[in-house]
Coordinates of N, CA and C in Angstrom, one line a residue:
M553 N 72.8 73.7 97.4 CA 74.0 74.1 98.3 C 73.3 74.8 99.4
T554 N 73.6 74.3 100.7 CA 73.2 75.1 101.8 C 73.8 76.5 102.2
G555 N 73.1 77.1 103.1 CA 73.7 78.5 103.3 C 75.1 78.4 103.9
T556 N 75.5 77.4 104.7 CA 76.7 77.1 105.5 C 77.8 77.0 104.2
E557 N 77.3 76.1 103.2 CA 78.3 75.8 102.2 C 78.6 77.1 101.3
R558 N 77.6 77.8 101.2 CA 77.7 79.1 100.4 C 78.7 80.1 101.1
G559 N 78.3 80.0 102.3 CA 79.4 80.8 103.3 C 80.8 80.6 103.2
G560 N 81.1 79.0 103.0 CA 82.3 78.5 103.0 C 82.9 78.9 101.7
V561 N 82.2 79.0 100.6 CA 82.7 79.3 99.2 C 83.0 80.9 99.4
A562 N 82.1 81.8 100.0 CA 82.6 83.1 100.1 C 83.6 83.4 100.9
A563 N 83.8 82.7 101.9 CA 85.0 82.8 103.0 C 86.3 82.3 102.2
A564 N 86.2 81.3 101.3 CA 87.5 80.9 100.7 C 88.0 81.9 99.7
G565 N 87.2 83.1 99.3 CA 87.8 84.0 98.5 C 87.4 84.0 97.1
R566 N 86.1 83.3 96.9 CA 85.4 83.0 95.5 C 84.3 83.7 95.4
P567 N 84.1 85.0 95.7 CA 82.6 85.4 95.5 C 82.2 85.6 94.2
P568 N 80.9 85.5 93.9 CA 80.4 85.7 92.7 C 80.8 86.9 91.8
A569 N 80.8 86.7 90.4 CA 81.4 87.9 89.7 C 80.2 89.0 89.7
G570 N 80.7 90.1 89.8 CA 80.1 91.4 89.7 C 79.2 91.6 91.1
P571 N 78.7 93.0 91.4 CA 78.1 93.3 92.6 C 76.9 92.6 92.7
Q572 N 76.6 91.9 93.8 CA 75.3 91.2 94.0 C 74.7 91.5 95.4
D573 N 73.5 91.3 95.6 CA 72.8 91.4 97.0 C 73.0 90.0 97.6
A574 N 72.3 89.9 98.8 CA 72.4 88.9 99.7 C 71.8 87.6 99.1
R575 N 70.8 87.8 98.0 CA 70.1 86.6 97.3 C 70.8 86.4 96.0
H576 N 72.0 86.9 95.8 CA 72.9 86.7 94.6 C 72.2 87.2 93.3
I577 N 71.3 88.3 93.5 CA 70.8 88.9 92.5 C 71.6 90.1 92.1
P578 N 72.1 90.2 90.8 CA 72.9 91.4 90.5 C 72.3 92.7 90.5
L579 N 73.1 93.8 91.4 CA 72.5 95.1 91.6 C 72.1 95.6 90.3
T580 N 71.3 96.4 90.1 CA 71.0 97.3 89.2 C 71.9 98.6 89.0
R581 N 72.0 99.3 87.9 CA 72.7 100.4 87.6 C 72.5 101.5 88.6
A582 N 71.1 101.6 88.8 CA 70.7 102.7 89.8 C 71.1 102.4 91.2
Q583 N 71.3 101.1 91.8 CA 71.5 100.8 92.9 C 73.3 100.9 93.1
R584 N 74.1 100.7 92.1 CA 75.2 100.8 92.2 C 75.8 102.4 92.2
L585 N 75.0 103.2 91.4 CA 75.1 104.5 91.4 C 74.9 105.2 92.7
A586 N 73.8 104.5 93.5 CA 73.5 105.0 94.9 C 74.6 104.7 95.7
Q587 N 75.3 103.6 95.6 CA 76.3 103.2 96.5 C 77.6 104.1 96.2
D588 N 77.8 104.3 95.0 CA 78.9 105.3 94.6 C 78.7 106.6 95.1
A589 N 77.5 106.9 95.0 CA 77.1 108.5 95.4 C 77.5 108.5 97.0
A590 N 76.9 107.5 97.7 CA 77.0 107.4 99.1 C 78.7 107.5 99.5
E591 N 79.5 106.9 98.8 CA 80.9 106.7 99.0 C 81.4 108.0 98.6
A592 N 81.1 108.8 97.5 CA 81.8 109.9 97.1 C 81.2 111.1 98.3
A593 N 80.1 111.0 98.8 CA 79.7 111.9 99.7 C 80.5 111.8 101.0
E594 N 80.7 110.6 101.4 CA 81.6 110.3 102.7 C 83.1 110.9 102.3
V595 N 83.6 110.7 101.1 CA 84.9 110.9 100.8 C 84.9 112.7 100.9
R596 N 84.1 113.2 100.2 CA 84.0 114.8 100.2 C 83.7 115.4 101.6
A597 N 83.0 114.7 102.3 CA 82.9 115.3 103.5 C 84.1 115.5 104.5
Y598 N 85.1 114.4 104.1 CA 86.3 114.6 104.7 C 87.2 115.7 104.2
Q599 N 87.2 115.6 102.6 CA 88.0 116.6 101.9 C 87.5 118.0 102.1
T600 N 86.4 118.3 102.5 CA 86.0 119.7 102.7 C 86.0 120.1 104.3
H601 N 86.4 119.2 105.1 CA 86.5 119.4 106.4 C 87.3 120.7 106.8
P602 N 87.0 121.5 107.6 CA 87.7 122.7 107.7 C 89.2 122.3 108.2
D603 N 89.4 121.3 109.0 CA 90.7 121.0 109.4 C 91.7 120.6 108.4
V604 N 91.0 119.9 107.4 CA 91.7 119.4 106.2 C 92.0 120.5 105.2
V605 N 91.1 121.4 105.0 CA 91.4 122.4 104.2 C 92.3 123.4 104.6
A606 N 92.4 123.6 106.0 CA 93.4 124.6 106.7 C 94.9 123.6 106.6
L607 N 94.8 122.3 106.8 CA 96.3 121.7 106.7 C 96.7 121.7 105.4
R608 N 95.9 121.6 104.3 CA 96.5 122.0 102.8 C 97.2 123.2 102.7
V609 N 96.7 124.5 103.3 CA 97.3 125.7 103.1 C 98.4 125.7 104.1
E610 N 98.4 125.0 105.2 CA 99.7 124.9 106.1 C 100.7 124.2 105.3
R611 N 100.4 123.2 104.6 CA 101.6 122.3 103.9 C 102.3 123.4 102.8
V612 N 101.5 124.2 102.1 CA 102.0 125.1 101.1 C 102.9 126.2 101.9
R613 N 102.6 126.8 103.0 CA 103.2 127.6 104.0 C 104.5 127.1 104.3
L614 N 104.7 125.7 104.7 CA 105.7 124.9 105.0 C 106.6 124.9 103.8
Q615 N 106.2 124.7 102.6 CA 106.9 124.4 101.5 C 107.6 125.9 101.2
V616 N 106.8 126.9 101.1 CA 107.3 128.2 100.9 C 108.2 128.6 101.8
D617 N 108.2 128.3 103.1 CA 109.2 128.4 104.1 C 110.6 127.9 103.9
R618 N 110.4 126.5 103.4 CA 111.7 125.9 103.2 C 112.4 126.4 102.1
L619 N 111.7 126.8 101.1 CA 112.4 127.3 99.8 C 113.1 128.6 100.1
C620 N 112.3 129.5 100.9 CA 113.0 130.9 101.1 C 114.0 130.6 102.1
W621 N 114.2 129.7 103.0 CA 115.3 129.3 103.8 C 116.4 128.9 103.1
A622 N 116.2 128.0 102.0 CA 117.2 127.3 101.2 C 118.1 128.5 100.4
G623 N 117.2 129.4 99.9 CA 117.8 130.4 99.1 C 118.5 131.4 99.9
I624 N 118.1 131.8 101.1 CA 118.8 132.6 102.3 C 120.1 132.0 102.7
V625 N 120.1 130.7 102.9 CA 121.3 130.0 103.4 C 122.4 129.8 102.3
L626 N 121.9 129.4 101.0 CA 122.8 129.5 99.9 C 123.3 130.8 99.6
G627 N 122.4 131.9 99.7 CA 123.1 133.2 99.4 C 124.2 133.6 100.2
L628 N 124.0 133.3 101.7 CA 124.8 133.7 102.6 C 126.1 132.7 102.4
A629 N 126.0 131.5 102.1 CA 127.1 130.9 101.8 C 128.0 131.2 100.8
F630 N 127.4 131.9 99.7 CA 128.2 132.3 98.6 C 129.0 133.7 99.0
T631 N 128.5 134.4 99.9 CA 129.2 135.4 100.3 C 130.3 135.2 101.2
M632 N 130.4 134.1 101.8 CA 131.5 133.8 102.6 C 132.9 134.1 102.2
T633 N 133.3 133.7 101.1 CA 134.5 133.8 100.6 C 134.9 135.1 100.4
N634 N 134.1 136.0 99.6 CA 134.5 137.5 99.4 C 134.7 138.3 100.8
V635 N 133.7 137.8 101.9 CA 134.1 138.5 103.1 C 135.1 138.1 103.8
Q636 N 135.6 137.0 103.6 CA 136.9 136.4 104.3 C 138.0 137.1 103.6
T637 N 138.0 137.3 102.2 CA 139.2 138.0 101.5 C 139.1 139.3 102.1
F638 N 137.9 140.1 102.3 CA 137.7 141.4 102.7 C 138.4 141.6 104.2
A639 N 138.2 140.4 105.1 CA 138.8 140.5 106.3 C 140.2 140.2 106.5
A640 N 140.6 139.3 105.6 CA 142.1 138.7 105.7 C 142.9 140.0 105.3
A641 N 142.5 140.8 104.5 CA 143.3 142.1 104.0 C 144.8 141.6 103.5
G642 N 145.0 140.4 102.7 CA 146.1 140.1 102.1 C 146.9 139.5 103.1
S643 N 146.4 138.8 104.4 CA 147.3 138.1 105.1 C 147.6 136.7 104.6
P644 N 148.8 136.3 105.1 CA 149.3 134.9 104.6 C 148.2 133.9 104.6
A645 N 148.1 132.9 103.8 CA 147.2 131.8 104.1 C 147.7 130.9 105.2
W646 N 146.7 130.5 105.9 CA 146.7 129.8 107.3 C 147.5 130.5 108.3
S647 N 147.6 131.8 108.4 CA 148.2 132.6 109.4 C 146.9 132.8 110.4
L648 N 147.1 133.3 111.5 CA 146.1 133.5 112.4 C 145.2 134.8 112.0
P649 N 145.5 135.6 111.5 CA 144.3 136.7 111.0 C 143.7 135.9 109.8
W650 N 144.4 135.3 108.9 CA 143.8 134.8 107.8 C 142.5 133.7 108.4
L651 N 142.8 132.9 109.2 CA 142.0 132.0 109.8 C 140.8 132.7 110.6
A652 N 141.3 133.8 111.4 CA 140.3 134.6 112.1 C 139.2 135.2 111.2
A653 N 139.6 135.7 109.8 CA 138.8 136.2 108.9 C 137.6 135.4 108.5
W654 N 137.7 134.3 108.6 CA 136.5 133.1 108.2 C 135.4 133.2 109.3
L655 N 135.7 133.9 110.5 CA 134.8 134.0 111.4 C 133.8 135.0 111.2
L656 N 134.2 136.1 110.4 CA 133.3 137.4 110.2 C 132.1 137.1 109.6
D657 N 132.1 136.5 108.7 CA 130.9 136.4 107.7 C 129.9 135.4 108.6
P658 N 130.3 134.3 109.2 CA 129.4 133.8 110.0 C 128.7 134.4 111.2
T659 N 129.7 135.2 111.7 CA 129.0 136.0 112.8 C 128.1 136.8 112.5
V660 N 128.0 137.6 111.3 CA 126.9 138.3 110.8 C 125.7 137.5 110.4
S661 N 126.2 136.5 109.6 CA 125.1 135.5 109.2 C 124.2 134.7 110.2
V662 N 124.8 134.5 111.3 CA 124.0 133.8 112.4 C 123.1 134.8 113.2
V663 N 123.5 136.0 113.3 CA 122.7 136.9 113.9 C 121.5 137.0 112.9
L664 N 121.6 137.2 111.6 CA 120.5 137.4 110.6 C 119.8 136.4 110.6
L665 N 120.4 135.0 110.8 CA 119.2 133.8 110.7 C 118.5 133.8 112.0
A666 N 119.2 134.4 113.2 CA 118.4 134.2 114.4 C 117.4 135.3 114.4
I667 N 117.4 136.3 113.8 CA 116.4 137.4 113.6 C 115.3 136.7 112.7
L668 N 115.7 136.1 111.6 CA 114.6 135.7 110.5 C 113.8 134.7 111.1
R669 N 114.7 133.8 112.1 CA 113.8 132.5 112.8 C 113.0 133.1 113.7
A670 N 113.4 134.2 114.5 CA 112.3 134.6 115.4 C 111.0 135.3 114.6
E671 N 111.3 136.0 113.4 CA 110.2 136.6 112.8 C 109.3 135.4 112.1
Q672 N 109.9 134.2 112.0 CA 109.2 133.1 111.4 C 107.9 132.6 112.6
V673 N 108.2 132.7 113.8 CA 107.4 132.4 114.8 C 106.4 133.5 115.1
T674 N 107.0 134.9 115.1 CA 106.2 135.9 115.2 C 105.0 136.1 114.1
A675 N 105.4 136.0 112.9 CA 104.6 136.1 111.8 C 103.6 134.9 111.8
R676 N 103.9 133.7 112.2 CA 102.8 132.7 112.2 C 101.8 133.1 113.3
Y677 N 102.2 133.7 114.3 CA 101.1 134.2 115.2 C 100.5 135.6 114.9
Q678 N 101.0 136.2 113.9 CA 100.8 137.5 113.7 C 101.0 138.7 114.8
V679 N 102.3 138.4 115.4 CA 102.8 139.4 116.4 C 103.7 140.4 115.8
R680 N 103.4 141.6 115.9 CA 104.3 142.4 115.5 C 105.6 142.9 116.3
T681 N 106.6 142.9 115.5 CA 108.0 143.2 116.4 C 108.2 144.7 116.3
G682 N 109.1 145.1 117.3 CA 109.4 146.4 117.4 C 110.4 146.9 116.3
P683 N 110.8 148.2 116.2 CA 111.6 148.6 115.2 C 113.0 148.2 115.2
W684 N 113.5 148.0 116.3 CA 114.9 147.5 116.5 C 115.2 146.0 115.8
V685 N 114.2 145.3 115.7 CA 114.4 144.0 115.0 C 114.6 144.2 113.5
R686 N 113.9 145.4 112.9 CA 114.1 145.5 111.3 C 115.5 146.1 111.3
R687 N 115.8 147.0 112.4 CA 117.0 147.8 112.0 C 118.2 146.8 112.2
A688 N 117.9 145.9 113.2 CA 119.2 145.0 113.0 C 119.2 143.9 111.9
K689 N 118.1 143.6 111.4 CA 118.2 142.8 110.2 C 118.8 143.6 108.9
W690 N 118.4 144.9 108.7 CA 119.0 145.6 107.6 C 120.4 145.8 108.0
F691 N 121.0 146.1 109.3 CA 122.3 146.2 109.4 C 123.1 145.2 109.0
T692 N 122.7 144.0 109.4 CA 123.4 142.8 109.2 C 123.5 142.5 107.5
L693 N 122.3 142.9 107.0 CA 122.3 142.7 105.6 C 123.0 143.8 104.6
A694 N 123.1 144.8 105.2 CA 124.2 146.1 104.8 C 125.4 145.6 104.9
A695 N 125.8 145.2 106.1 CA 127.2 144.6 106.3 C 127.6 143.6 105.5
T696 N 127.0 142.7 105.3 CA 127.2 141.5 104.3 C 127.4 142.1 103.0
Y697 N 126.5 143.0 102.5 CA 126.6 143.6 101.0 C 128.0 144.4 100.8
V698 N 128.3 145.2 102.0 CA 129.2 146.1 101.8 C 130.6 145.3 101.8
M699 N 130.9 144.3 102.7 CA 131.9 143.4 102.7 C 132.1 142.4 101.6
N700 N 130.9 142.2 101.0 CA 131.0 141.2 99.8 C 131.3 141.8 98.7
T701 N 131.2 143.3 98.4 CA 131.3 144.0 97.1 C 132.5 145.0 97.3
W702 N 133.1 145.1 98.4 CA 134.1 146.1 98.5 C 135.3 146.1 97.8
S703 N 135.7 144.8 97.5 CA 136.9 144.5 96.5 C 136.5 144.9 95.2
S704 N 135.3 144.6 94.7 CA 135.1 144.9 93.4 C 134.9 146.5 93.2
Y705 N 134.1 147.2 94.1 CA 134.2 148.6 94.0 C 135.5 149.2 93.9
A706 N 136.5 148.7 94.8 CA 137.8 149.3 95.0 C 138.5 149.0 93.5
A707 N 138.3 147.8 93.0 CA 139.1 147.6 91.5 C 138.4 148.2 90.4
G708 N 137.0 148.6 90.5 CA 136.3 149.5 89.6 C 135.8 148.3 88.5
S709 N 135.5 147.1 89.1 CA 135.1 146.0 88.2 C 133.6 146.1 88.4
V710 N 133.0 146.5 87.0 CA 131.6 146.5 87.1 C 130.9 144.9 87.0
A711 N 131.7 144.1 86.4 CA 131.1 142.6 86.4 C 131.2 142.0 87.9
G712 N 132.2 142.5 88.5 CA 132.4 141.8 89.8 C 131.3 142.4 90.9
I713 N 131.0 143.7 90.7 CA 130.1 144.4 91.6 C 128.8 143.8 91.3
V714 N 128.4 143.5 89.9 CA 127.1 142.9 89.6 C 127.0 141.5 90.2
L715 N 128.2 140.6 90.1 CA 128.1 139.3 90.5 C 128.2 139.1 91.8
H716 N 128.8 140.1 92.8 CA 128.8 139.9 94.2 C 127.6 140.7 94.7
S717 N 126.9 141.5 94.1 CA 125.6 142.4 94.5 C 124.5 141.4 94.6
V718 N 124.2 140.5 93.5 CA 123.1 139.7 93.5 C 122.9 138.6 94.6
P719 N 123.8 137.9 95.2 CA 123.5 137.0 96.4 C 122.9 138.0 97.5
P720 N 123.8 139.1 97.8 CA 123.2 139.7 99.2 C 121.9 140.3 98.8
L721 N 121.8 140.9 97.6 CA 120.3 141.6 97.3 C 119.2 140.5 97.4
V722 N 119.7 139.3 97.0 CA 118.5 138.3 96.7 C 118.4 138.1 98.4
V723 N 119.3 137.9 99.1 CA 119.1 137.5 100.8 C 118.1 138.6 101.4
F724 N 118.5 139.8 101.1 CA 117.8 141.1 101.6 C 116.3 141.1 101.2
V725 N 115.9 140.8 99.9 CA 114.7 140.9 99.3 C 113.9 139.5 99.8
A726 N 114.5 138.4 100.0 CA 113.9 137.3 100.6 C 113.6 137.5 102.1
A727 N 114.6 138.1 102.8 CA 114.3 138.1 104.1 C 113.3 139.0 104.4
E728 N 112.9 140.1 103.5 CA 111.8 141.0 103.8 C 110.4 140.4 103.2
A729 N 110.6 139.5 102.1 CA 109.3 139.0 101.5 C 109.0 137.9 102.3
V730 N 109.9 137.1 103.1 CA 109.3 135.9 103.6 C 108.5 136.2 104.9
T731 N 108.8 137.4 105.6 CA 108.0 137.8 106.6 C 106.6 138.0 106.1
D732 N 106.4 138.9 105.1 CA 105.1 139.1 104.6 C 104.4 138.0 104.3
L733 N 105.1 137.2 103.5 CA 104.7 135.9 103.0 C 104.0 135.1 104.2
R734 N 104.7 134.8 105.3 CA 104.3 134.0 106.4 C 102.9 134.6 106.9
D735 N 103.2 136.0 107.2 CA 101.8 136.7 107.6 C 100.6 136.4 106.6
K736 N 100.7 136.6 105.4 CA 99.7 136.5 104.4 C 99.1 135.0 104.7
L737 N 100.0 134.1 104.6 CA 99.8 132.6 104.6 C 99.0 132.1 105.8
T738 N 99.3 132.9 106.9 CA 98.7 132.7 108.1 C 97.3 133.1 108.0
E739 N 97.2 134.3 107.3 CA 95.8 134.8 107.3 C 94.9 133.8 106.2
A740 N 95.8 133.2 105.3 CA 95.0 132.5 104.2 C 94.6 131.2 105.0
V741 N 95.3 130.6 105.9 CA 94.7 129.4 106.7 C 93.7 129.6 107.6
N742 N 93.7 130.8 108.2 CA 92.3 131.4 109.1 C 91.1 131.6 108.0
A743 N 91.4 132.3 107.0 CA 90.3 132.2 106.0 C 89.9 131.2 105.5
A744 N 90.8 130.1 105.2 CA 90.2 128.8 104.4 C 89.6 128.1 105.6
F745 N 89.9 128.1 106.8 CA 89.3 127.5 107.8 C 87.8 127.9 108.2
T746 N 87.9 129.3 108.1 CA 86.5 130.1 108.4 C 85.6 129.7 107.3
E747 N 86.2 129.9 106.0 CA 85.2 129.4 104.9 C 84.8 128.1 105.0
A748 N 85.6 127.0 105.3 CA 85.2 125.9 105.4 C 84.2 125.4 106.3
V749 N 84.5 126.0 107.4 CA 83.4 126.1 108.6 C 81.9 126.5 108.2
H750 N 82.0 127.7 107.3 CA 80.7 128.4 107.0 C 80.2 127.5 105.9
R751 N 80.8 126.8 105.0 CA 80.1 125.9 104.0 C 79.7 124.6 104.7
A752 N 80.3 124.3 105.8 CA 79.9 123.1 106.4 C 78.6 123.3 107.3
E753 N 78.4 124.7 107.7 CA 77.2 124.9 108.5 C 76.0 124.8 107.8
P754 N 74.8 124.1 108.3 CA 73.5 124.1 107.3 C 72.9 125.4 107.5
T755 N 72.2 125.7 106.4 CA 71.6 127.0 106.1 C 70.1 126.9 106.8
V756 N 69.5 128.0 106.9 CA 68.1 127.9 107.5 C 67.3 127.1 106.8
H757 N 67.4 126.9 105.5 CA 66.5 126.0 104.8 C 66.9 124.6 104.6
E758 N 68.0 124.4 105.0 CA 68.5 122.8 105.2 C 68.2 122.2 106.4
R759 N 68.1 120.9 106.3 CA 67.8 120.2 107.4 C 69.2 120.0 108.2
P760 N 69.3 119.9 109.5 CA 70.5 119.6 110.1 C 71.2 118.2 109.7
R761 N 72.5 118.1 109.5 CA 73.1 116.9 109.2 C 72.9 115.9 110.2
T762 N 72.8 114.7 109.9 CA 72.9 113.6 110.9 C 74.2 113.3 111.1
A763 N 74.6 112.7 112.4 CA 76.0 112.6 113.1 C 76.7 111.5 112.2
R764 N 77.9 111.5 111.9 CA 78.6 110.6 111.2 C 78.6 109.4 112.0
R765 N 78.4 108.3 111.1 CA 78.4 106.9 111.8 C 79.7 106.2 111.8
S766 N 80.0 105.5 112.6 CA 81.1 104.8 113.0 C 81.2 103.4 112.4
F767 N 82.3 102.8 112.3 CA 82.4 101.2 111.9 C 81.7 100.5 112.7
E768 N 81.7 100.7 114.0 CA 81.2 99.9 114.9 C 79.5 100.0 114.8
D769 N 78.9 101.2 114.4 CA 77.5 101.4 114.1 C 77.1 100.5 112.9
Y770 N 78.0 100.4 111.9 CA 77.6 99.8 110.6 C 77.7 98.3 111.0
L771 N 78.5 97.8 111.8 CA 78.8 96.4 112.0 C 77.6 96.1 113.1
T772 N 77.3 96.8 114.0 CA 75.9 96.5 114.7 C 74.5 96.4 113.8
D773 N 74.3 97.0 112.9 CA 73.4 97.0 112.0 C 73.4 95.7 111.1
A774 N 74.5 95.4 110.7 CA 74.8 94.2 109.9 C 74.5 92.9 110.6
R775 N 75.1 93.0 111.9 CA 74.9 91.9 112.9 C 73.5 91.7 113.2
R776 N 72.8 92.9 113.2 CA 71.3 92.6 113.5 C 70.5 92.1 112.4
A777 N 71.0 92.3 111.1 CA 70.2 91.7 109.9 C 70.6 90.7 109.6
W778 N 71.6 90.1 110.1 CA 72.0 88.7 109.5 C 71.3 87.7 110.2
T779 N 71.0 86.6 109.2 CA 70.6 85.3 109.8 C 71.2 84.1 109.1
P780 N 71.1 83.0 109.8 CA 71.8 81.8 109.4 C 72.1 81.5 107.8
D781 N 70.8 81.8 107.1 CA 70.9 81.5 105.8 C 71.5 82.5 104.8
V782 N 72.0 83.8 105.2 CA 72.6 84.8 104.5 C 74.0 84.7 104.4
V783 N 74.6 84.9 103.2 CA 76.0 84.8 102.8 C 76.5 86.1 103.2
V784 N 77.5 86.3 104.1 CA 78.1 87.7 104.3 C 79.0 88.1 103.0
T785 N 78.5 89.1 102.4 CA 79.3 89.8 101.3 C 79.3 91.1 101.5
P786 N 80.1 92.0 101.0 CA 80.2 93.4 101.0 C 78.9 93.9 100.4
A787 N 78.4 93.3 99.3 CA 77.2 93.7 98.6 C 75.9 93.5 99.6
W788 N 76.1 92.4 100.2 CA 74.9 92.4 101.3 C 75.0 93.4 102.4
V789 N 76.2 93.6 102.8 CA 76.4 94.6 104.0 C 75.9 96.0 103.5
R790 N 76.2 96.2 102.3 CA 75.9 97.8 101.5 C 74.3 97.8 101.5
E791 N 73.6 96.8 101.3 CA 72.3 96.5 101.0 C 71.5 96.8 102.5
V792 N 72.1 96.3 103.6 CA 71.4 96.3 104.7 C 71.7 97.4 105.5
T793 N 73.0 97.9 105.2 CA 73.4 99.3 106.3 C 73.5 100.5 105.4
S794 N 73.5 100.3 103.9 CA 73.8 101.7 103.2 C 75.2 102.3 103.4
C795 N 76.1 101.6 103.9 CA 77.5 102.2 103.9 C 78.1 102.2 102.6
S796 N 79.4 102.6 102.6 CA 80.1 103.1 101.4 C 80.8 101.5 100.9
R797 N 81.2 101.4 99.7 CA 81.8 100.1 99.0 C 83.3 99.9 99.9
G798 N 84.0 101.0 100.4 CA 85.3 100.8 101.1 C 85.0 100.3 102.5
L799 N 84.1 100.6 103.0 CA 83.8 100.2 104.5 C 82.9 98.8 104.6
S800 N 82.2 98.7 103.5 CA 81.4 97.5 103.5 C 82.4 96.2 103.4
S801 N 83.5 96.3 102.9 CA 84.5 95.1 102.9 C 85.0 94.9 104.3
R802 N 85.4 95.8 105.0 CA 85.8 95.8 106.4 C 84.7 95.2 107.2
V803 N 83.5 95.7 107.1 CA 82.3 95.1 107.8 C 82.1 93.7 107.7
A804 N 81.9 93.4 106.4 CA 81.7 92.0 106.0 C 82.7 91.1 106.5
A805 N 84.0 91.6 106.4 CA 85.1 90.6 106.8 C 85.0 90.4 108.5
A806 N 84.6 91.6 109.2 CA 84.5 91.5 110.7 C 83.3 90.6 111.1
L807 N 82.2 90.7 110.4 CA 80.9 89.9 110.6 C 81.2 88.5 110.1
A808 N 81.9 88.2 109.2 CA 82.1 86.8 108.7 C 83.1 86.2 109.7
E809 N 83.9 86.9 110.1 CA 84.9 86.2 111.4 C 83.9 86.1 112.5
E810 N 83.0 86.8 113.0 CA 82.1 86.5 114.1 C 81.3 85.3 113.9
V811 N 80.7 85.3 112.5 CA 79.9 84.1 112.2 C 80.6 82.8 112.2
R812 N 81.8 82.7 111.7 CA 82.5 81.6 111.8 C 83.0 80.9 113.1
S813 N 83.1 82.2 114.1 CA 83.6 81.7 115.5 C 82.4 81.4 116.1

């Protein structure tokens, strides 16, 4: 069988079973391990890249932020009914004072959410805010707590006080904790990035790392090594270019397309 016919068999999608080199000689275990090691090194180089490490911490920070926001919004929504009852003060249902009472809790909650949203940005860049920001946050939280538990205190209901104290206190604690969490997670991102950069830098006793090769570099090497009697397969590409298994398939497909044309 000629080289062209063998190329047609490989192009038809029926490569020989098992990893083989250009002369259809099965690769030894050491050669397969060497190829696996090269591929693992390439994957690890990306996994330990400083930007990838920092991105992982960024994703954790985003998850923490979303969970805290969900708890705060749900807690404020729970307090809305009691605040409306406190503001309506027994007014008939659907009367103007009864309808206007529904606006009191959203008014306080919107201000609180605006402060927390601003702190989300300032904490991300570790910018300290003034004392009035914390005072405004505490005032809105205290107002929500008082209006939510006033009826239970007036009625002397211990169960009602406990029930209606938990959501505002959870919101208060979460509002304070989320700011510190954002600040510390920002430090964690910076620390992770710095540590990854330090690990990536060669030490005094190490040789400088060579530049990362691109797909075009491997394709050029394979193109130079190819001769008309060679069947283009991923195994042959790995043999002549020392690229990884995943990349060798792409290089082999591209070179085979050039050979056919």
